[in-house]
Amino acid sequence: MNIAVVGAGISGATVARKLAEAGFFVSVFEKKQVVGGSCYDAEQEAGLYVQKCGAHIFHTSNKNVVDFLSRFITSKKSFRSSTWICNIYCSNKFI
């Protein structure tokens, strides 16, 4: 089954990933030029990360959430490389 997810913010990206891992073919459509929504950050000079939408701190004590995110986060400021298992449409092209 093909599924379209509109928006590649934290919710859209999470839903897309979970559906793709469950065996669905997922395409994500994002109108902005970046994925991540308000959580988007960009590496600047000297390896510093800047949050373009302002600082965001994520708090949870839910072990399932922590375990899911730990698959992609190696430290407080970096993400693991991960093979995407769905299509993402951003900036008028699939990335």
XYZ file of N, CA and C in Angstrom:
285
model
N 0.838 -1.174 0.000
C 0.000 0.000 0.000
C 0.890 1.247 0.000
N 0.530 2.238 -0.790
C 1.242 3.516 -0.849
C 0.570 4.507 0.091
N 1.386 5.220 0.852
C 0.860 6.206 1.796
C 1.604 7.520 1.589
N 0.861 8.622 1.593
C 1.454 9.956 1.501
C 1.342 10.628 2.860
N 2.445 11.217 3.314
C 2.461 11.983 4.549
C 2.770 13.424 4.166
N 1.934 14.343 4.619
C 2.130 15.756 4.317
C 2.801 16.407 5.516
N 4.021 16.908 5.278
C 4.794 17.569 6.321
C 5.892 16.674 6.863
N 7.115 17.198 6.871
C 8.271 16.441 7.354
C 8.811 17.021 8.652
N 7.889 17.549 9.480
C 8.273 17.962 10.824
C 8.451 16.723 11.685
N 8.564 16.896 12.967
C 8.825 15.763 13.852
C 7.696 14.731 13.790
N 6.457 15.172 13.731
C 5.339 14.219 13.678
C 5.274 13.493 12.354
N 5.351 14.253 11.247
C 5.300 13.629 9.931
C 6.449 12.668 9.695
N 7.648 13.071 10.103
C 8.819 12.214 9.925
C 8.707 10.941 10.755
N 8.187 11.066 11.969
C 8.032 9.889 12.830
C 6.982 8.940 12.274
N 5.832 9.466 11.884
C 4.777 8.624 11.311
C 5.279 7.934 10.045
N 5.974 8.681 9.188
C 6.497 8.106 7.952
C 7.465 6.970 8.250
N 8.354 7.181 9.196
C 9.344 6.152 9.543
C 8.668 4.903 10.080
N 7.725 5.074 11.007
C 7.038 3.924 11.592
C 6.240 3.155 10.541
N 5.565 3.867 9.645
C 4.812 3.190 8.586
C 5.743 2.454 7.627
N 6.854 3.083 7.269
C 7.812 2.437 6.367
C 8.405 1.192 7.010
N 8.712 1.265 8.295
C 9.242 0.090 8.994
C 8.215 -1.027 9.081
N 6.922 -0.664 9.017
C 5.854 -1.662 9.039
C 5.596 -2.250 7.658
N 6.349 -1.789 6.652
C 6.236 -2.382 5.322
C 5.470 -1.574 4.296
N 5.003 -0.401 4.663
C 4.283 0.444 3.716
C 5.266 1.237 2.869
N 4.862 1.575 1.642
C 5.653 2.467 0.798
C 5.171 3.882 1.100
N 6.054 4.722 1.611
C 5.674 6.046 2.101
C 6.381 7.130 1.305
N 5.633 8.154 0.919
C 6.199 9.371 0.343
C 5.838 10.524 1.262
N 6.832 11.346 1.611
C 6.625 12.490 2.490
C 6.740 13.761 1.648
N 5.781 14.664 1.786
C 5.769 15.908 1.031
C 5.942 17.079 1.995
N 6.996 17.868 1.779
C 7.314 19.013 2.639
C 7.411 20.268 1.795
N 6.720 21.353 2.197
C 6.741 22.586 1.401
C 7.991 23.428 1.632
N 8.625 23.290 2.807
C 9.828 24.069 3.080
C 11.035 23.420 2.420
N 12.162 24.102 2.482
C 13.375 23.586 1.856
C 14.161 22.651 2.762
N 13.679 22.440 3.976
C 14.363 21.573 4.938
C 13.337 20.664 5.607
N 13.822 19.568 6.144
C 12.959 18.689 6.924
C 13.280 18.869 8.401
N 12.341 18.532 9.248
C 12.545 18.629 10.683
C 11.626 19.614 11.369
N 10.913 20.424 10.599
C 9.995 21.389 11.202
C 10.718 22.337 12.139
N 10.111 22.603 13.268
C 10.702 23.520 14.250
C 11.945 22.950 14.913
N 12.196 21.662 14.726
C 13.396 21.034 15.297
C 14.606 21.152 14.376
N 14.415 21.716 13.197
C 15.509 21.834 12.228
C 16.652 22.658 12.798
N 17.852 22.166 12.610
C 19.034 22.955 12.927
C 20.051 22.776 11.810
N 21.023 23.661 11.781
C 22.026 23.614 10.717
C 23.404 23.813 11.309
N 24.361 23.059 10.790
C 25.729 23.190 11.261
C 26.344 24.461 10.682
N 26.930 25.239 11.564
C 27.594 26.480 11.175
C 29.100 26.299 11.325
N 29.822 27.381 11.303
C 31.280 27.337 11.460
C 31.668 26.645 12.761
N 32.806 26.010 12.743
C 33.385 25.357 13.927
C 32.498 24.231 14.464
N 31.606 23.693 13.628
C 30.785 22.575 14.053
C 29.655 22.920 15.001
N 29.362 24.207 15.154
C 28.265 24.619 16.019
C 26.940 24.465 15.286
N 25.916 24.069 16.019
C 24.594 23.927 15.436
C 23.723 25.109 15.856
N 22.984 25.653 14.914
C 22.109 26.784 15.177
C 20.673 26.350 14.885
N 19.791 26.596 15.833
C 18.381 26.289 15.643
C 17.723 27.484 14.956
N 17.349 27.294 13.704
C 16.799 28.392 12.904
C 15.464 28.899 13.451
N 14.736 28.060 14.160
C 13.427 28.451 14.702
C 13.505 28.753 16.187
N 14.701 28.947 16.715
C 14.879 29.179 18.143
C 15.220 27.876 18.841
N 15.700 27.996 20.040
C 16.115 26.804 20.790
C 14.910 25.934 21.138
N 15.085 24.630 21.007
C 14.056 23.665 21.372
C 14.681 22.600 22.258
N 14.042 22.347 23.379
C 14.504 21.307 24.290
C 13.420 20.244 24.358
N 13.832 19.018 24.200
C 12.890 17.903 24.187
C 12.980 17.165 25.516
N 11.862 17.021 26.208
C 11.825 16.317 27.484
C 10.856 15.149 27.382
N 11.258 13.983 27.874
C 10.349 12.856 28.000
C 10.926 11.848 28.973
N 10.044 11.152 29.637
C 10.466 10.037 30.479
C 9.908 8.731 29.908
N 9.302 8.815 28.723
C 8.720 7.646 28.078
C 9.824 6.814 27.429
N 10.039 5.607 27.944
C 11.118 4.754 27.465
C 10.968 4.422 25.981
N 9.748 4.229 25.492
C 9.538 3.923 24.076
C 10.010 5.071 23.186
N 9.734 6.294 23.601
C 10.168 7.467 22.838
C 11.685 7.578 22.868
N 12.270 7.426 24.048
C 13.727 7.498 24.179
C 14.395 6.416 23.332
N 13.883 5.191 23.374
C 14.459 4.099 22.585
C 14.359 4.377 21.088
N 13.224 4.921 20.637
C 13.048 5.231 19.217
C 14.042 6.299 18.781
N 14.128 7.390 19.526
C 15.026 8.484 19.155
C 16.493 8.092 19.267
N 16.813 7.210 20.184
C 18.203 6.787 20.377
C 18.762 6.076 19.153
N 17.902 5.600 18.293
C 18.355 4.972 17.054
C 18.977 5.992 16.104
N 18.666 7.263 16.285
C 19.102 8.299 15.354
C 20.014 9.348 15.981
N 20.036 9.450 17.301
C 20.795 10.485 17.985
C 22.000 9.861 18.683
N 23.181 10.403 18.415
C 24.393 9.886 19.061
C 24.852 10.778 20.197
N 24.457 12.020 20.177
C 24.775 12.943 21.263
C 23.691 13.998 21.272
N 23.827 14.982 22.123
C 22.799 16.017 22.193
C 22.734 16.855 20.918
N 23.793 16.817 20.086
C 23.817 17.709 18.932
C 24.077 17.008 17.607
N 24.081 15.700 17.581
C 24.329 15.048 16.292
C 23.367 13.896 16.086
N 23.163 13.573 14.836
C 22.279 12.484 14.471
C 23.067 11.414 13.746
N 22.711 10.176 14.008
C 23.330 9.064 13.300
C 22.899 9.073 11.848
N 23.778 8.603 11.003
C 23.369 8.366 9.626
C 22.343 7.255 9.647
N 21.333 7.402 8.875
C 20.278 6.402 8.841
C 19.800 6.254 7.410
N 19.646 5.048 6.987
C 19.131 4.807 5.646
C 17.653 5.152 5.629
N 17.278 6.089 4.765
C 15.869 6.434 4.638
C 15.154 5.302 3.931
N 13.996 4.966 4.427
C 13.220 3.902 3.822
C 11.901 4.439 3.280
N 11.905 5.728 2.948
C 10.751 6.333 2.305
C 11.235 7.494 1.444
N 10.373 7.975 0.561
C 10.703 9.111 -0.295
C 10.346 10.406 0.418
N 11.177 11.423 0.273
C 10.855 12.739 0.830
C 10.893 13.757 -0.310
N 9.788 14.455 -0.495
C 9.679 15.485 -1.520
C 9.840 16.838 -0.862
N 10.915 17.534 -1.211
C 11.245 18.802 -0.563
C 11.914 19.691 -1.610
N 11.610 20.964 -1.622
C 12.185 21.904 -2.593
C 11.941 21.475 -4.028
N 10.740 21.031 -4.304
C 10.307 20.636 -5.653
C 11.069 19.452 -6.227
N 11.611 18.585 -5.371
C 12.267 17.360 -5.855
C 12.311 16.335 -4.737
N 12.439 15.086 -5.112
C 12.616 14.036 -4.110
C 14.062 14.057 -3.658
N 14.281 13.983 -2.352
C 15.649 13.992 -1.823
C 15.951 12.649 -1.166
